[in-house]
CSV table of C-alpha atoms and ligand atoms in Angstrom, one decimal:
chain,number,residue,atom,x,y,z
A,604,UNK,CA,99.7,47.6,83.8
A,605,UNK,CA,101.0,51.0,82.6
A,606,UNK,CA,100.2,50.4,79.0
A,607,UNK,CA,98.3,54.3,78.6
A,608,UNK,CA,100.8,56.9,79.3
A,609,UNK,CA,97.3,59.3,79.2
A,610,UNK,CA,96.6,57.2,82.7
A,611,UNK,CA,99.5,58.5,84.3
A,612,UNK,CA,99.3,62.0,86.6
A,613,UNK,CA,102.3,64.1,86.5
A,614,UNK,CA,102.8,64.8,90.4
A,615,UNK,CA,106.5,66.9,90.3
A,616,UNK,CA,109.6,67.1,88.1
A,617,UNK,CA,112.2,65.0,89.5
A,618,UNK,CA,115.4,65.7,87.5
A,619,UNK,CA,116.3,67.3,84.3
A,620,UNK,CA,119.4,65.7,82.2
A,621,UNK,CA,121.0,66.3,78.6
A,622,UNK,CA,117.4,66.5,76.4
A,623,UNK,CA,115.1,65.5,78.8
A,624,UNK,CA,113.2,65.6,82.2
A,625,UNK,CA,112.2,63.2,84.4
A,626,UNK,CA,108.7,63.6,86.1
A,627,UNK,CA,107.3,61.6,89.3
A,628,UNK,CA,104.1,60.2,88.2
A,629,UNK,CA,101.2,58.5,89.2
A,630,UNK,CA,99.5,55.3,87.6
A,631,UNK,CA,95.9,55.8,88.8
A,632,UNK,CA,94.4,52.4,88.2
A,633,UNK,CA,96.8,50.4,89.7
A,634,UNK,CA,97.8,53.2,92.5
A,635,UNK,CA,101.5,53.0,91.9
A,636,UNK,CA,104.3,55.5,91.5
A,637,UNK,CA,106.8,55.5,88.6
A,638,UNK,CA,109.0,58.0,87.3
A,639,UNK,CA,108.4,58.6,83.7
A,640,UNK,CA,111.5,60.0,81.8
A,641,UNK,CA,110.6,62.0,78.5
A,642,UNK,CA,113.2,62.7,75.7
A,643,UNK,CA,112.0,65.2,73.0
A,644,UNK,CA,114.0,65.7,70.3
A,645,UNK,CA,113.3,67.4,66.4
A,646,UNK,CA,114.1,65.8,63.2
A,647,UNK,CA,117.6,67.1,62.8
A,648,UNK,CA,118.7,65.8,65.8
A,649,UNK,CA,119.1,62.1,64.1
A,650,UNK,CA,122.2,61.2,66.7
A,651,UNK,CA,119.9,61.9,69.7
A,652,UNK,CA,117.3,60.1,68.2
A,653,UNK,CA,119.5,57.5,67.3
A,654,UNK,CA,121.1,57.3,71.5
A,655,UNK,CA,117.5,57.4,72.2
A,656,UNK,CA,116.6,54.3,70.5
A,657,UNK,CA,120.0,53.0,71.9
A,658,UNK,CA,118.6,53.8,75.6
A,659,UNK,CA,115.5,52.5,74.9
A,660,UNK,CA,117.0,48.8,73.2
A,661,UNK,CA,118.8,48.3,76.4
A,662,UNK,CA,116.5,49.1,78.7
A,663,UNK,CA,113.9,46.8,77.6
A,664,UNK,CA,116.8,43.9,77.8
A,665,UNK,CA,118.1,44.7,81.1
A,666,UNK,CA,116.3,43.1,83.9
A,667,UNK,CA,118.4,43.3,87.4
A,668,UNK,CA,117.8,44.1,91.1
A,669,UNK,CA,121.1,46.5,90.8
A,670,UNK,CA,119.6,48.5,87.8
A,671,UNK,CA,116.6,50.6,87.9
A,672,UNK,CA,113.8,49.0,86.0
A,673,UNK,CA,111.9,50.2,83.0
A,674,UNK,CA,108.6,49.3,82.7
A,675,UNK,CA,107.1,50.7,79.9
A,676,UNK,CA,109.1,52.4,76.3
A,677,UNK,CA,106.8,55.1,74.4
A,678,UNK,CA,108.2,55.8,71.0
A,679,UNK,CA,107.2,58.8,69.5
A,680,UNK,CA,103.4,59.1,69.5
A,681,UNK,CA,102.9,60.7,72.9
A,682,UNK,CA,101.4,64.2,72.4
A,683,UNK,CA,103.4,66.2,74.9
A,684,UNK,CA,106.4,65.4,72.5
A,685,UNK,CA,104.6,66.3,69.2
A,686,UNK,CA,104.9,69.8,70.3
A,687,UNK,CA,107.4,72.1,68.1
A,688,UNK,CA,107.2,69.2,65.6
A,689,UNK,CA,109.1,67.0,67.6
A,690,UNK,CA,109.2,63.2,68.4
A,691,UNK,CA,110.1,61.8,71.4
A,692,UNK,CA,110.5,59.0,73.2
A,693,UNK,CA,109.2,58.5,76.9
A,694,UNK,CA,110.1,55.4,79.4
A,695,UNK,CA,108.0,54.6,82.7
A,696,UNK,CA,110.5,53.5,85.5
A,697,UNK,CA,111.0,52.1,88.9
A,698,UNK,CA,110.6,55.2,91.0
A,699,UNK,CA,113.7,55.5,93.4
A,700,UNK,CA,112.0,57.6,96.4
A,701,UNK,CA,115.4,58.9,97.6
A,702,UNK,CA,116.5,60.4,94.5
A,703,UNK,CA,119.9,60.2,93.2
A,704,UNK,CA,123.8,59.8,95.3
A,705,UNK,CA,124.5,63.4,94.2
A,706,UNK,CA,121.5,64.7,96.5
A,707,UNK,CA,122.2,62.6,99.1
A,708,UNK,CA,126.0,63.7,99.1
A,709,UNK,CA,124.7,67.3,98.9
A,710,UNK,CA,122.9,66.6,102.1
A,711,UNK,CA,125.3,64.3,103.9
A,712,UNK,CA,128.6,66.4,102.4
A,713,UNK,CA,130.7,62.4,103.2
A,714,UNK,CA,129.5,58.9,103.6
A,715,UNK,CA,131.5,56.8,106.0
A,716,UNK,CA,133.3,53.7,104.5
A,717,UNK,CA,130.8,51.4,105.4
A,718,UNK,CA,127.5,52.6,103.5
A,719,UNK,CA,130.3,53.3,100.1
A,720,UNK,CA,131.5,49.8,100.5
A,721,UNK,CA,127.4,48.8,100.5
A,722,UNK,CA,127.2,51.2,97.4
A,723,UNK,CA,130.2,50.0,95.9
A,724,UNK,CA,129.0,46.3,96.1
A,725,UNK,CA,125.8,47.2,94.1
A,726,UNK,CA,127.6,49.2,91.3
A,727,UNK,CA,129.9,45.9,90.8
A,728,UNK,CA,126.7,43.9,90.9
A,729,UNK,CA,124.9,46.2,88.1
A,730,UNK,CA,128.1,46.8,86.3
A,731,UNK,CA,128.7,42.8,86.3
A,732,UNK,CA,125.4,42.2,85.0
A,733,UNK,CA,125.8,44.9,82.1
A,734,UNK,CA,129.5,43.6,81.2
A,735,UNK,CA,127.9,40.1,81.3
A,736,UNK,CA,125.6,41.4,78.4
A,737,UNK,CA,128.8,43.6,76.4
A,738,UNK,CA,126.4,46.6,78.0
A,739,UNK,CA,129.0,49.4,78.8
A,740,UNK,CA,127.5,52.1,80.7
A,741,UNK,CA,130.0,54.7,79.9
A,742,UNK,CA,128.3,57.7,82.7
A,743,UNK,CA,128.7,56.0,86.0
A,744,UNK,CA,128.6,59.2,88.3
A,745,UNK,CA,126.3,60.2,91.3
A,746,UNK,CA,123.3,61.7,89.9
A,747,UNK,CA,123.0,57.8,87.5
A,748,UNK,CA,123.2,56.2,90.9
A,749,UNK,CA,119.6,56.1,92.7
A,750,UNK,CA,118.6,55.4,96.2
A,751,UNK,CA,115.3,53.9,97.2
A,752,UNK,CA,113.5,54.0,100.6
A,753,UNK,CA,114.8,50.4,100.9
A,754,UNK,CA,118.2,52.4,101.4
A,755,UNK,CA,119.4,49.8,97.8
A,756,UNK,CA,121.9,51.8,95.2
A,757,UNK,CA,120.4,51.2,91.7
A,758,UNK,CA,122.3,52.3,88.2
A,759,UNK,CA,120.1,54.0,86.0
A,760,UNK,CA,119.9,56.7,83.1
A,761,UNK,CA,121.5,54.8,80.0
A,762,UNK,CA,121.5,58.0,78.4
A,763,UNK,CA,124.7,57.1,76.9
A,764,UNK,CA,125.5,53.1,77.1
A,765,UNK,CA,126.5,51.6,73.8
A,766,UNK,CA,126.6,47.7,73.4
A,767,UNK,CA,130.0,46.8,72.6
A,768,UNK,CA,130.2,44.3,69.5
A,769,UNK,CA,133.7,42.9,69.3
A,770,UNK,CA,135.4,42.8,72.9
A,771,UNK,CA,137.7,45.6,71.3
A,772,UNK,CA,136.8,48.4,69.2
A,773,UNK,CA,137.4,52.1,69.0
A,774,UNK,CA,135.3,54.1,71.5
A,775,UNK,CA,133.4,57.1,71.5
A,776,UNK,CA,135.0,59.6,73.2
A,777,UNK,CA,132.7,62.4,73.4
A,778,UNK,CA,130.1,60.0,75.2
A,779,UNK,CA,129.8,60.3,79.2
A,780,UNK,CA,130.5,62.8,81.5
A,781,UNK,CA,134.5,64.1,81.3
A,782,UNK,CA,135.1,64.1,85.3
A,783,UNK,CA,134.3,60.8,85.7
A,784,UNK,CA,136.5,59.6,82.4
A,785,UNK,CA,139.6,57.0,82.3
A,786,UNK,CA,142.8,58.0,80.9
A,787,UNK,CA,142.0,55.7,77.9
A,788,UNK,CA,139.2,58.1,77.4
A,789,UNK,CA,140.5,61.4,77.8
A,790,UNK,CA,143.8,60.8,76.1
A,791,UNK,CA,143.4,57.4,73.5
A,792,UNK,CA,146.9,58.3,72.3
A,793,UNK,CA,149.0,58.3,75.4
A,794,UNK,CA,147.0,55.3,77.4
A,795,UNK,CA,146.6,53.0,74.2
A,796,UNK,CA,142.8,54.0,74.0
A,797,UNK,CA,142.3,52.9,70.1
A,798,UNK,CA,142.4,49.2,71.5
A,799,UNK,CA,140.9,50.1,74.3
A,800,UNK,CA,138.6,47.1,76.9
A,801,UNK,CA,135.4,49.3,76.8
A,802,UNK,CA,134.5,47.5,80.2
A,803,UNK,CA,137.4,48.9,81.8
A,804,UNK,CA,136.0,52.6,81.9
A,805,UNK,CA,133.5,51.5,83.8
A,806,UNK,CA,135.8,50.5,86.9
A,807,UNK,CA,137.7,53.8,86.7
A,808,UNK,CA,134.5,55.7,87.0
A,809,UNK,CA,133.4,53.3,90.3
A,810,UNK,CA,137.0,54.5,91.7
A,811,UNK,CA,136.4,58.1,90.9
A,812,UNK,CA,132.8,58.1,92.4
A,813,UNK,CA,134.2,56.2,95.7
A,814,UNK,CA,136.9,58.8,96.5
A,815,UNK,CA,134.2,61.7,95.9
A,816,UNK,CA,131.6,59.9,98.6
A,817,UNK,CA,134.4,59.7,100.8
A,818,UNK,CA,135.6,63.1,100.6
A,819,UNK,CA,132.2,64.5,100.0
A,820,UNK,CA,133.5,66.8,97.5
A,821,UNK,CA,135.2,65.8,93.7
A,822,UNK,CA,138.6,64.1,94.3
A,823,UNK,CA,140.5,65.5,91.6
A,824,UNK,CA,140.0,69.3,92.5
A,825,UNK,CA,140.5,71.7,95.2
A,826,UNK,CA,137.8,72.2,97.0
A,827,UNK,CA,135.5,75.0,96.1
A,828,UNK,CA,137.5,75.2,92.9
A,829,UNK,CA,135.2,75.4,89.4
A,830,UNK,CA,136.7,72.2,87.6
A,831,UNK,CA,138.8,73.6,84.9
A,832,UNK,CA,139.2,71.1,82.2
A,833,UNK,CA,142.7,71.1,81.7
A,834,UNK,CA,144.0,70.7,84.9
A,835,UNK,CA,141.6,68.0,85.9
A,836,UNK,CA,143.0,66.3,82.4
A,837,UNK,CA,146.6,67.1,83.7
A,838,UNK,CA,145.8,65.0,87.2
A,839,UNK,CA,143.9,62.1,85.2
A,840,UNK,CA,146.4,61.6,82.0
A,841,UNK,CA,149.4,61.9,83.8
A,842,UNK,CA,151.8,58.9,85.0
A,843,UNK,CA,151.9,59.8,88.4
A,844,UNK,CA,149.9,57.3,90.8
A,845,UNK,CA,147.0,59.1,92.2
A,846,UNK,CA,147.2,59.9,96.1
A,847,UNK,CA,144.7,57.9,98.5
A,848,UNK,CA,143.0,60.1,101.3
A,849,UNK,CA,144.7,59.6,104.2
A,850,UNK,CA,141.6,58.8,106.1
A,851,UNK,CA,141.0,56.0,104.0
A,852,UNK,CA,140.9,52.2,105.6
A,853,UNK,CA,144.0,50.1,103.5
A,854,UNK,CA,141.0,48.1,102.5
A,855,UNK,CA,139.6,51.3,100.5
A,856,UNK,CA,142.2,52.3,99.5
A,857,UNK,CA,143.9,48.9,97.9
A,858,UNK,CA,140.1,48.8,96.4
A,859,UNK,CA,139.9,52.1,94.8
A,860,UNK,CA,143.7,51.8,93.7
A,861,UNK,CA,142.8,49.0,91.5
A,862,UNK,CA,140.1,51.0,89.8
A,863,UNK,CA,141.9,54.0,89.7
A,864,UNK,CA,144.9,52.2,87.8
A,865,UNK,CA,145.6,54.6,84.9
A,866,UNK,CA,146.7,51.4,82.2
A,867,UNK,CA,143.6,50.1,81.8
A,868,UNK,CA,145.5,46.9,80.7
A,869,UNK,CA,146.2,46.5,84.8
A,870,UNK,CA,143.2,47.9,86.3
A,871,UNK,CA,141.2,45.5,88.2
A,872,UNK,CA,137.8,43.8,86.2
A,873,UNK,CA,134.6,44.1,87.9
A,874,UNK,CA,135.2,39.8,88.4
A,875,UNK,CA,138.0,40.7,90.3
A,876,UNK,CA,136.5,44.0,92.9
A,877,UNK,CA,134.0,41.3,93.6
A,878,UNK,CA,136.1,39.2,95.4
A,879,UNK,CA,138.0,42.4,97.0
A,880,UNK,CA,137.7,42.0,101.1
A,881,UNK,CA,135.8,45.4,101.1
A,882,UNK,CA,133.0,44.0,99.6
A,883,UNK,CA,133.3,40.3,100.0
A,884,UNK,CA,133.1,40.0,103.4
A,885,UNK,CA,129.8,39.4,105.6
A,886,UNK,CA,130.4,42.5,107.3
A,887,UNK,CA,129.2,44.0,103.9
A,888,UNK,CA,125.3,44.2,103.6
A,889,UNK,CA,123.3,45.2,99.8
A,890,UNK,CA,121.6,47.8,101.1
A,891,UNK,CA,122.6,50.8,103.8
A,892,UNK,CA,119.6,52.3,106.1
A,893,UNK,CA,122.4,55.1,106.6
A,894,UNK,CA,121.3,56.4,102.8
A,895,UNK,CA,117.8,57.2,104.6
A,896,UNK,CA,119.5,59.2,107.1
A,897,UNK,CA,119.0,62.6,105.6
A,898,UNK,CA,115.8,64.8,104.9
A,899,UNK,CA,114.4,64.5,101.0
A,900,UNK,CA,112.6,67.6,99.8
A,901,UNK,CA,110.4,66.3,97.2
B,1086,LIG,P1,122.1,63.7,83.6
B,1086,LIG,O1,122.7,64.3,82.4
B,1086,LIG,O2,122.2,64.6,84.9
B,1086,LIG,O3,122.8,62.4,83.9
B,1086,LIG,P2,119.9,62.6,82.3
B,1086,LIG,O4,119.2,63.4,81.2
B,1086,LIG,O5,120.8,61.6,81.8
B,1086,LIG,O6,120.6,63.5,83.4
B,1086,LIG,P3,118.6,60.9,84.2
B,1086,LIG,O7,119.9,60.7,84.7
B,1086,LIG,O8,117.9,59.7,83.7
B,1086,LIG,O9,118.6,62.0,83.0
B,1086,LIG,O10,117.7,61.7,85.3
B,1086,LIG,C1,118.0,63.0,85.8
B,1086,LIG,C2,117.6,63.1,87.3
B,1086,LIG,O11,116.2,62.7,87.5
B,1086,LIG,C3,118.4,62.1,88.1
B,1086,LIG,O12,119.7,62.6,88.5
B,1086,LIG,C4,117.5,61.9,89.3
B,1086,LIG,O13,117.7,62.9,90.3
B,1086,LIG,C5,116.1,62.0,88.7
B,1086,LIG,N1,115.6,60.6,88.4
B,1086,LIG,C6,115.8,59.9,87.2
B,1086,LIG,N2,115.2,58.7,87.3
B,1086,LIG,C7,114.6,58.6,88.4
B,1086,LIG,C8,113.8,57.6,89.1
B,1086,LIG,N3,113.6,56.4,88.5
B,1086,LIG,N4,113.3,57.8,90.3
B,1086,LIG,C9,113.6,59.0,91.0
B,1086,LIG,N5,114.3,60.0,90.4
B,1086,LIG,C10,114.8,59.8,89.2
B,1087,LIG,MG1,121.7,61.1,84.3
């Protein structure tokens, strides 16, 4: 139905990420809204180009209710991207009317146990559906997390996923976003990263993001306080157990302790957080009208 990108109206520019932008759009024909992502990138730039295609593979494999579907993968011959002598690549998706977790913890400063335990649930759903298919998503954070008017948590932007081949294999380390990273990421040497489960990152990242909706500010630094690199490495490489927020249930925090287990050898697998009370119970709906709860600008 969106086979003509030229059929689509740019309304507003959603987001912009690491070589790209990310418009809302609007399919005239069929009277629909998307959001149409557009990477641009020049001939030299043969990794991006090469992550691109990456993005683009897995996309068009993924089909989940927890992940934000792609309809539609340009490659290259869209004219906005021929500019500059570029090629590009372009990909029509779901559009999440809420935006992403980052602007709704901007608005909301905390969430209350209940609608992260809802959130939680639907990470561990996309996550497990992505493991399932040796997809690691490598960036779970709160701007890859989007909210819909339906008040459901999908994962998008694989940006930089990478389908693991052999259940153990070196990683890339450079890949993701460093405040979100496992020990086994941040220091291979010291947490026995070279043999590394890939999978495993994943659930650190889930633990990382839970604390910082609870909080409403990122877990590992003062408050207020620009996130200086080494420090933050300091509090995620070292041995020491990392402190749970007081405020925390015991259910939160035996749930985020398991993700938040610095040998990724005893960290908790996605198969296991599924059957964790704070999400297993009935008491624990897939989708939280408290998401809706704040005023959207766009
Ligand atoms: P970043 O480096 O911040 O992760 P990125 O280049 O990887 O960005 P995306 O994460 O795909 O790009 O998108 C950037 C932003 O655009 C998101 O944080 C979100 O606010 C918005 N956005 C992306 N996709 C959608 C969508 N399907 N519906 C609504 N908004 C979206
Ligand atoms: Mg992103």
């Amino acid at each position: 139905a969106t086979k003509n990108l030229l059929s689509l109206e740019k309304l507003t520019v959603l987001g912009h990420g690491n070589g790209g932008t990310v418009y809302k759009v609007h399919h005239k024909k069929n009277q629909t809204l998307y959001a149409l992502k557009v990477l641009r990138f020049n001939q030299n730039a043969l990794d991006i180009s090469q992550q691109a295609k990456c993005e683009a593979e897995i996309l068009r494999r993924v089909d989940s209710p927890y992940i934000v579907k792609c309809h539609e993968v340009f490659d290259d011959n869209y004219s906005e991207s021929q500019v500059n002598g570029g090629s590009g690549i372009s990909f029509v998706m779901e559009y999440m009317e809420r935006g992403s977790l980052h602007d709704v913890l901007r608005e909301h400063k905390a969430l209350p146990e209940e609608v992260i335990s809802v959130l939680a649930k639907r990470v561990l759903g996309g996550l497990n559906y992505l493991h399932g298919m040796n997809i690691v998503h490598r960036d779970i954070k709160p701007s890859n997390l989007l909210v819909n008017d339906k008040g459901e948590v999908k994962i998008a932007d694989f940006g930089v996923s990478h389908v693991v081949k052999g259940r153990f294999e070196a990683s890339d380390c450079s890949a993701g976003t460093r405040a979100y990273m496992s020990p086994e990421r941040v220091d291979p040497e010291k947490w026995g990263g070279e043999n590394a489960d890939e999978f495993a990152g994943d659930v650190w990242s889930l633990g990382v993001l839970m604390l910082e909706c609870l909080l409403g500010h990122f877990p590992f630094t003062d408050v207020g306080q620009k996130t200086d690199w080494v420090t933050l490495m300091c509090v995620i490489c070292s041995g020491e157990k990392l402190e749970m927020p007081e405020k925390a249930s015991r259910e939160f925090k035996s749930f985020v302790q398991r993700c938040l287990e610095k040998d990724w050898r005893k960290r908790a697998t996605v198969g296991e957080l599924l059957d964790h009370p704070l999400v297993n119970s009935k008491s624990c709906p897939s989708s939280s009208k408290e998401l809706l709860n704040y005023p959207k600008h766009c």
